[in-house]
Coordinates of C-alpha atoms and ligand atoms in Angstrom, one line a residue:
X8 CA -104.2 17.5 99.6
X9 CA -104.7 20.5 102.5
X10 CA -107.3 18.9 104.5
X11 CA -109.0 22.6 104.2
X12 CA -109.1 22.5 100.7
X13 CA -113.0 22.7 99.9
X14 CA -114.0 19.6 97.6
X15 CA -116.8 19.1 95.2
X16 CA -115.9 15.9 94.3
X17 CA -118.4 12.6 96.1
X18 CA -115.3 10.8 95.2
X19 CA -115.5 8.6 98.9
X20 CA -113.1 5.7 98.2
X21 CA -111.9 2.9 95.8
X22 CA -113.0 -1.0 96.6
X23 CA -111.4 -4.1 94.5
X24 CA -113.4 -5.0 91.6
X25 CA -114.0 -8.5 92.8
X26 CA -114.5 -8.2 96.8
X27 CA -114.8 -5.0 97.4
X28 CA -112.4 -4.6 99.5
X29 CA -111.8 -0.4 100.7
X30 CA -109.0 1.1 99.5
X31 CA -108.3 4.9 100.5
X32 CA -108.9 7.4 98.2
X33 CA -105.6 10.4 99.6
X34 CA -102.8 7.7 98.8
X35 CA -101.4 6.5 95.3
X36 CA -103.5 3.7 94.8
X37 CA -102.5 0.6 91.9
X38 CA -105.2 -1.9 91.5
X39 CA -106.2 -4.6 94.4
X40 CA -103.8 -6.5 95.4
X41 CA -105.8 -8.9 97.3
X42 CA -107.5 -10.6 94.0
X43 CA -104.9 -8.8 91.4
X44 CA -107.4 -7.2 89.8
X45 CA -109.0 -3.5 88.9
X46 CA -110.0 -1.0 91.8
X47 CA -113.0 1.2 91.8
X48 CA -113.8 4.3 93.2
X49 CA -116.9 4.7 94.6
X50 CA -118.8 8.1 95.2
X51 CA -121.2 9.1 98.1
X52 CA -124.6 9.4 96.1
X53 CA -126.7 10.1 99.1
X54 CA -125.5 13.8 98.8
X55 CA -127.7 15.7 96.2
X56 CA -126.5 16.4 92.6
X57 CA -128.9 17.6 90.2
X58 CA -128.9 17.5 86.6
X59 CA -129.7 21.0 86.4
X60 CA -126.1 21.9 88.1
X61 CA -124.7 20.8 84.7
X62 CA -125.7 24.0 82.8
X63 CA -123.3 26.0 84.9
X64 CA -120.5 23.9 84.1
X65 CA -117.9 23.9 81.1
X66 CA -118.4 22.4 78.1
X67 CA -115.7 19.4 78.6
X68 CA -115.5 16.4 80.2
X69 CA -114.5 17.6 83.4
X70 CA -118.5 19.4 83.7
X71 CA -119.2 15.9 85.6
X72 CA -116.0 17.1 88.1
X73 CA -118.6 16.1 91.3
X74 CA -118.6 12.0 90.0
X75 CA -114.8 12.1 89.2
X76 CA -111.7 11.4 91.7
X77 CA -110.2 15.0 91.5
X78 CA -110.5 16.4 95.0
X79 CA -108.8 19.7 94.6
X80 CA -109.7 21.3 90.9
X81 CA -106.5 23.4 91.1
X82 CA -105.2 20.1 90.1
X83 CA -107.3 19.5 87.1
X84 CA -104.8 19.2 84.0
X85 CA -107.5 19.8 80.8
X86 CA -107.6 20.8 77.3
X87 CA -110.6 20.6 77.1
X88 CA -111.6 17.2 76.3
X89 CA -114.7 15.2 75.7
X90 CA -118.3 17.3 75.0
X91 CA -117.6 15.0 71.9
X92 CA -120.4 15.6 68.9
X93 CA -123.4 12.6 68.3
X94 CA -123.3 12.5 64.3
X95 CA -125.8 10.8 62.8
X96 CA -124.4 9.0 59.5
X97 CA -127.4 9.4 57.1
X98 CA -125.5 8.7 54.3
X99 CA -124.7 5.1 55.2
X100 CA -128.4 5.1 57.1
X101 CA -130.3 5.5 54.0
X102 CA -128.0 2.9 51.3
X103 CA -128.1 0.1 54.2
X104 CA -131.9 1.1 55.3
X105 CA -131.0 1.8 59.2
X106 CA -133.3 3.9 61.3
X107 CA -131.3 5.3 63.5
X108 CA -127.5 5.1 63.0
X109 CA -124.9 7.5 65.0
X110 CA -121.3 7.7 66.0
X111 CA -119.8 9.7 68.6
X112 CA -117.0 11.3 67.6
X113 CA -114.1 10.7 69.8
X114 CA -111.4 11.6 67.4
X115 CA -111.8 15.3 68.2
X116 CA -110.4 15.2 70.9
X117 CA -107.2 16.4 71.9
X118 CA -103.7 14.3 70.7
X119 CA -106.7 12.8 68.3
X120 CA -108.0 9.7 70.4
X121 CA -110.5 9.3 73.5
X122 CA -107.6 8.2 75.3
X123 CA -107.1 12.2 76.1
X124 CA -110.1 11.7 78.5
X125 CA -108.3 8.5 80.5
X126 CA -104.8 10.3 80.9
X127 CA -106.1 14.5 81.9
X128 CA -108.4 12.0 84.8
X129 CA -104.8 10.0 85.3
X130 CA -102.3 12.8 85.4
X131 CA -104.7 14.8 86.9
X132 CA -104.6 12.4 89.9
X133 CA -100.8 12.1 89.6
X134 CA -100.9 15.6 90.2
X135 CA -102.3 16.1 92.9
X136 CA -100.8 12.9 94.2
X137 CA -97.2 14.5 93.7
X138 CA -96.2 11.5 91.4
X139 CA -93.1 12.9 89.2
X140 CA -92.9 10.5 87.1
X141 CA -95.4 8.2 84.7
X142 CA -94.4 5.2 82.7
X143 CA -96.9 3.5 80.3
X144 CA -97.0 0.7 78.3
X145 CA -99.1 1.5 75.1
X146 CA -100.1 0.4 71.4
X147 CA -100.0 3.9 70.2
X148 CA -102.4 6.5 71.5
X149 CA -102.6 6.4 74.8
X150 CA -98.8 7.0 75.3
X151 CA -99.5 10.4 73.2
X152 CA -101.9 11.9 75.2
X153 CA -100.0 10.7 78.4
X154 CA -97.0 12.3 76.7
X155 CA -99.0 15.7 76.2
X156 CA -100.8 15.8 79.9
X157 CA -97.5 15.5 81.5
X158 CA -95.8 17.7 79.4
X159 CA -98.5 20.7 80.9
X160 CA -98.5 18.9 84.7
X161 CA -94.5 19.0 84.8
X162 CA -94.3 15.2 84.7
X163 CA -91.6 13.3 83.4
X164 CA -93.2 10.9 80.5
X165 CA -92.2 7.8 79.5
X166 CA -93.5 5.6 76.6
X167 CA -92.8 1.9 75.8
X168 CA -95.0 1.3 72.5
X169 CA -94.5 -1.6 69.7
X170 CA -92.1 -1.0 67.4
X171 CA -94.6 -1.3 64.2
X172 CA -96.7 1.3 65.6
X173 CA -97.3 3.8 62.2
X174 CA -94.5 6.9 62.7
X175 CA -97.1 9.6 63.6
X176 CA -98.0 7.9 67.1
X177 CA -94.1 7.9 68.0
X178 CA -93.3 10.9 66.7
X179 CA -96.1 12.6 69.0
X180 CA -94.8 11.5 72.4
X181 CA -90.8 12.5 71.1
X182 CA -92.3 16.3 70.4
X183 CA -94.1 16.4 73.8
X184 CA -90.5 15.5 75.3
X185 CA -91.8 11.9 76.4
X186 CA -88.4 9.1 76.9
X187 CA -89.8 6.4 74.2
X188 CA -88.6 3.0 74.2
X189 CA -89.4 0.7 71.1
X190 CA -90.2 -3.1 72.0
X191 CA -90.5 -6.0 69.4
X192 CA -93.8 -7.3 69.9
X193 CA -97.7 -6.5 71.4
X194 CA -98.7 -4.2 74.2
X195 CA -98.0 -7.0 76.5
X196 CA -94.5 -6.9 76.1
X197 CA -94.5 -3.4 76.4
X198 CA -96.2 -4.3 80.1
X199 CA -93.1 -6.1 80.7
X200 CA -90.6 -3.2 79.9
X201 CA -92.9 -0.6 81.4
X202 CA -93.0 -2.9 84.9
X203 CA -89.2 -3.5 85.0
X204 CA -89.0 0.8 84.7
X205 CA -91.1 1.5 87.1
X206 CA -89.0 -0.8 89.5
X207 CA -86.0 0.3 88.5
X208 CA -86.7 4.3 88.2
X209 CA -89.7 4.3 91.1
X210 CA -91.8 5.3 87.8
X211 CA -95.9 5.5 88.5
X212 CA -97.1 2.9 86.4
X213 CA -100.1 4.7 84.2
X214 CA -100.9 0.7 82.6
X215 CA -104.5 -0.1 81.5
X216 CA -106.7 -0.4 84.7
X217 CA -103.5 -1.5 86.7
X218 CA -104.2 2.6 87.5
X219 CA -107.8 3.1 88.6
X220 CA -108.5 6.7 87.6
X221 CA -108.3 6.0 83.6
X222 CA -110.9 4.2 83.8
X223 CA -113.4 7.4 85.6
X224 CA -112.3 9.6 82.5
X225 CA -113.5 7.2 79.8
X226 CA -116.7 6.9 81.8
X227 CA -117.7 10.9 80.9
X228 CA -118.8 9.3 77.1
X229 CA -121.3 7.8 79.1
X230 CA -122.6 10.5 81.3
X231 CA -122.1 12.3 77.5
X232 CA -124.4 10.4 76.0
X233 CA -127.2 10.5 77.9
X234 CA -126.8 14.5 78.2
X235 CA -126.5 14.6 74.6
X236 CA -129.7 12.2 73.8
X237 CA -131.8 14.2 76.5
X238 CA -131.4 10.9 79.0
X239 CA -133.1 8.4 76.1
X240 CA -130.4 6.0 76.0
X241 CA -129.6 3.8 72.7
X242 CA -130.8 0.5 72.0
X243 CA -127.3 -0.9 71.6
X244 CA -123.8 0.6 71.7
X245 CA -121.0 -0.9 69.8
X246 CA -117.7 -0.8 71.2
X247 CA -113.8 -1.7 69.8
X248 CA -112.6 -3.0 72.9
X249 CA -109.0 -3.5 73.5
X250 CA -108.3 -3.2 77.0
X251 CA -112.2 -2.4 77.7
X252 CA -111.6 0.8 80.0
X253 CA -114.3 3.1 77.8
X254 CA -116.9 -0.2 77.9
X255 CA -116.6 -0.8 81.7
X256 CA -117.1 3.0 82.3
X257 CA -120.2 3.4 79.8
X258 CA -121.7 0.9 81.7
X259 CA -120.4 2.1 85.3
X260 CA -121.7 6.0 84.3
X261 CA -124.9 3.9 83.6
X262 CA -125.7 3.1 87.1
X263 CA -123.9 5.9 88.6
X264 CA -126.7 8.3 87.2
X265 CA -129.6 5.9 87.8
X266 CA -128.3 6.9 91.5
X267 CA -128.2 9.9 91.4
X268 CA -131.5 9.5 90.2
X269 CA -130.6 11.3 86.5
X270 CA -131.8 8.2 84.8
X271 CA -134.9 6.1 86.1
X272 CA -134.1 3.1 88.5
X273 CA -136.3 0.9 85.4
X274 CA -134.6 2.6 82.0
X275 CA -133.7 0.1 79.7
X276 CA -129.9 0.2 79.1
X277 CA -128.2 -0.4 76.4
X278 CA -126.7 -4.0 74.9
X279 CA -123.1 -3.7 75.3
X280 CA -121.1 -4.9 72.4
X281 CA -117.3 -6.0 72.0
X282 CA -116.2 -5.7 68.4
X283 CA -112.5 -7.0 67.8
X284 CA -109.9 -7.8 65.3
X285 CA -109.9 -11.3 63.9
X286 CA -106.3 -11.5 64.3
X287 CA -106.3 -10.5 68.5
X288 CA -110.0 -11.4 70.3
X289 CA -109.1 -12.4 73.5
X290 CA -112.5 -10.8 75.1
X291 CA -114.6 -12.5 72.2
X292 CA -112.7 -16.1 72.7
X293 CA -113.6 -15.7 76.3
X294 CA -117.1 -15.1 76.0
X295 CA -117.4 -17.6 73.8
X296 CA -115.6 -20.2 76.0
X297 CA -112.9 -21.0 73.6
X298 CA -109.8 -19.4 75.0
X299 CA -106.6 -19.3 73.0
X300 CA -103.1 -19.1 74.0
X301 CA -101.2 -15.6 74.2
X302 CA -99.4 -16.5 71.0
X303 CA -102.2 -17.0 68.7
X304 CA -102.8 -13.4 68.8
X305 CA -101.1 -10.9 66.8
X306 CA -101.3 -7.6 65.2
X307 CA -103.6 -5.2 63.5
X308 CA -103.9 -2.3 61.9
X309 CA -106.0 -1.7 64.2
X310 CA -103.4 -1.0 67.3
X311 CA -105.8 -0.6 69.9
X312 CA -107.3 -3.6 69.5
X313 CA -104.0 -5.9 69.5
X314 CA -104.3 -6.5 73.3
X315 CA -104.0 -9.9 73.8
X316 CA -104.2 -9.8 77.4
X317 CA -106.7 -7.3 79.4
X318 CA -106.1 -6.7 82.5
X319 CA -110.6 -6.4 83.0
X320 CA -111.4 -9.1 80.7
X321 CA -113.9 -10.4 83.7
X322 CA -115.5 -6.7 83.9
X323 CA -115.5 -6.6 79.8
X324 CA -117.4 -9.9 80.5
X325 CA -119.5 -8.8 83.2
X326 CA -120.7 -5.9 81.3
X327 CA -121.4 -8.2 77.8
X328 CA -123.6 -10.2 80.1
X329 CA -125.4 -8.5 82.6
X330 CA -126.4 -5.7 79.0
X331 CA -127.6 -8.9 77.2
X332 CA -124.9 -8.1 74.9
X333 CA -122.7 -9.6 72.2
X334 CA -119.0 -10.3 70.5
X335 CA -118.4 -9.7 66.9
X336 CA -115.0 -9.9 65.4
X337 CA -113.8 -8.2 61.9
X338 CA -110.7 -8.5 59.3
X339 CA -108.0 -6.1 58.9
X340 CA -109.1 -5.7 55.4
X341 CA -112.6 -5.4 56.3
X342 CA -111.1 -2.8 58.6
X343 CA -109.9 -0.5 55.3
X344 CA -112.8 -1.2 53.3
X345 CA -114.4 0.3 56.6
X346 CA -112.6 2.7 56.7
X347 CA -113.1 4.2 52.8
X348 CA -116.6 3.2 53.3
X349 CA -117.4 5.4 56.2
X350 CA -115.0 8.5 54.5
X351 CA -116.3 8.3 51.3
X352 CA -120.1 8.5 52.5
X353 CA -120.0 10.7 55.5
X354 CA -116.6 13.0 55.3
X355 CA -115.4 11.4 58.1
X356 CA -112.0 9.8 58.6
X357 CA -112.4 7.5 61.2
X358 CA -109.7 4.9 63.1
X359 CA -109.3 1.5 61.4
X360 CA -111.3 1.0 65.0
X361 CA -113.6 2.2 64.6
X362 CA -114.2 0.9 60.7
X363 CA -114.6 -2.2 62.5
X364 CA -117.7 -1.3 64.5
X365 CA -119.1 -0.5 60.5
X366 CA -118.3 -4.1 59.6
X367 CA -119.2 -5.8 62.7
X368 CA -122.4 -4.4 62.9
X369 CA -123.6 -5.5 59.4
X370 CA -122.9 -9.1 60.3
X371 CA -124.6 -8.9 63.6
X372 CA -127.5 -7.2 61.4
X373 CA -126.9 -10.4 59.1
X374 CA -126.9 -12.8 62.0
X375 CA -130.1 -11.4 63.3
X376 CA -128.5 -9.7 66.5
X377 CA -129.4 -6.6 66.1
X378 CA -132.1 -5.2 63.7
X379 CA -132.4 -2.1 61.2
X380 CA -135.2 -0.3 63.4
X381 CA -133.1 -0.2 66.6
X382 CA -131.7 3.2 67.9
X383 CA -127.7 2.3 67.6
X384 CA -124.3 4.5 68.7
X385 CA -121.1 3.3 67.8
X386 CA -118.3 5.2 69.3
X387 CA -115.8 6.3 66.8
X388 CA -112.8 5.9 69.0
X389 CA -110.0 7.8 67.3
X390 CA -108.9 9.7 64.6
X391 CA -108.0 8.2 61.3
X392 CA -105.0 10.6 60.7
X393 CA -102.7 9.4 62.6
X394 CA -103.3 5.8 60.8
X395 CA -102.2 6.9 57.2
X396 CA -99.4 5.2 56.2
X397 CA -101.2 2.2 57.0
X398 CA -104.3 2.9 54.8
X399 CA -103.3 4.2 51.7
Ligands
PLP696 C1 -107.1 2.3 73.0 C2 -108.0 2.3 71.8 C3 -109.1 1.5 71.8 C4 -109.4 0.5 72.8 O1 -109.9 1.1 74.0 P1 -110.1 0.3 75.4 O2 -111.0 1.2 76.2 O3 -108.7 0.2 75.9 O4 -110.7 -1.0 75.1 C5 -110.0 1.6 70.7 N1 -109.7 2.5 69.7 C6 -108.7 3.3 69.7 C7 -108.5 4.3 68.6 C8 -107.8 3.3 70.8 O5 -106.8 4.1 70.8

């Protein structure tokens, strides 16, 4: 960046995850090396931001531009994502005798996933970082919308993705001109491939929180929600957490607007809850102190959930905890009952995903975790189109 270049952004600098040690904000950061986990960027809230500055803004994600890393918006690649609708499900409401049941809907946006928000922050950055090349390892959608977002920034793409990954999410990243490489096994093994490119071709490595802006894109659904329920946060939120990047940033708008002073220092936030596939729970086993080993996780239908290793388990953790939250895991099958369920009552096709926030939030009713009267958001991460050949 020209060090004349007028910024709006309070972006002031990224600190590790775990000691908070500064990392500078003008050079291509990774994550912190010194405890090998996530960095964070950190804003300078003592400068005023008001909420009314939002009505001048545009109706995406990128209206919160002063809380994101972007210092020059001439970099900003967008296609307008995020602004995402709060439906209530009324349907399903009045047969299962909920109060107040909602989704936001996260599939709209573009390449069909709310990974579109992580990758226009990341590419963005890479942008105006003058990175020319991206490598990612991915279960399916975030190696499309990385595909698309270079595609428009003039960044060479490329995708290592499972090889059972339904046709539509590989086809995506060939027709945005992304390199795709095919691997035998989970998203882990993907890592592998994806780290050995970046070696070998100098190839910015766009990994799950191994890149810290990803993380500041999923975080708008946050600052989203509380626009879009006039700063009256849920009771709980239900999450399908893979590698946790849209959980950790909820929770990190969270306090970023009690801050800035949009929400009240005493608002009662949100319980945080992890929903998972029975089949790959790494975050659930965790929390509840029975750790597995790598290989007795597998696949799902649900391939944004098989991640058996997360980079920000300890912040997925941190955020379960500190929100008074809880773990839930559900069944593939329960997955496509889900999903029918959900389409044949509201007319909306959601991610196998998503189904699973359905499911998993009738047992917790069932186990007494959360109750019937209690405002609750799931967030319907991705579109179910892309999943067909799997559910029919
Ligand atoms: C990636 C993905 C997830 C998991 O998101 P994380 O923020 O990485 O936990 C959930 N649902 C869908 C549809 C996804 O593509």
């Amino acid at each position: 960046m020209n060090a004349t270049t007028v910024s709006s952004s309070l972006a002031s600098h990224l600190i590790c995850s775990t000691c908070n040690t500064v990392s500078p904000i003008h050079e291509v950061q990774t994550y912190a090396h010194c405890c090998a986990k996530p960095l964070t960027v950190i804003y300078d809230f003592t400068k005023e931001l008001s909420k009314a500055s939002l009505l001048s803004q545009p109706n995406t994600m990128w209206r919160y531009a002063a809380v994101l890393p972007v210092l020059d918006p001439r970099n900003i690649v967008s296609f307008g994502e995020g602004m995402t609708p709060i439906l209530p499900l009324n349907n399903l409401a009045a047969t299962h005798n909920f109060k107040s049941l909602s989704i936001k809907d996260e599939g709209l946006n573009p390449t069909g996933s709310f990974k579109s928000r992580g990758l226009s922050m990341a590419i963005s950055k890479a942008k105006e970082l003058g990175i020319e090349h991206c490598v990612i390892p991915t279960a399916g959608n975030a190696g499309g919308a990385m595909s698309a977002y270079c595609a428009a920034a003039g960044i060479k793409a490329t995708v290592v993705m499972p090889s059972h990954t339904p046709q539509s999410f590989k086809q995506e990243c060939e027709l945005y001109g992304a390199e795709l490489h095919l691997v035998d096994g989970l998203i882990n093994k993907c890592g592998v491939m994806a780290a050995e490119i970046q070696e070998k071709e100098g190839a910015f490595n766009i990994s799950t929180l191994k890149e810290p802006y990803r993380l500041e894109g999923k975080k708008t659904m946050g600052y989203e929600i509380a626009e879009h329920l006039n700063w009256e946060l849920p009771d709980v939120i239900l999450y399908p957490t893979g590698g946790g990047t849209g959980l950790i940033g909820i929770w990190k708008a969270f306090h970023e607007m009690i801050s800035l002073g949009w929400l009240k220092a005493n608002v009662k936030l949100p319980r945080m809850i992890v929903v998972q596939a029975d089949n790959c729970s790494p975050v659930v086993d965790f929390l509840n102190g029975e750790e597995k080993a790598l290989v007795d996780y597998g696949e799902s239908i649900a391939n944004g959930l098989a991640v058996p290793v997360a980079f920000g388990r300890d912040m997925i953790a941190k955020v379960v905890r500190e929100s008074g939250g809880t773990t839930v895991t559900v069944t593939d099958k329960e997955m496509i009952d889900g999903v029918k369920e959900v389409a044949k009552s509201e007319g909306l096709l959601m991610a196998p995903e998503s189904a699973a926030l359905w499911k998993g939030l009738l047992k917790l009713v069932d186990r007494g975790e959360v109750s019937r009267g209690e405002k609750i958001l799931m967030i319907n991460t991705g579109n179910g189109y892309k999943y067909l050949e799997h559910l029919v």
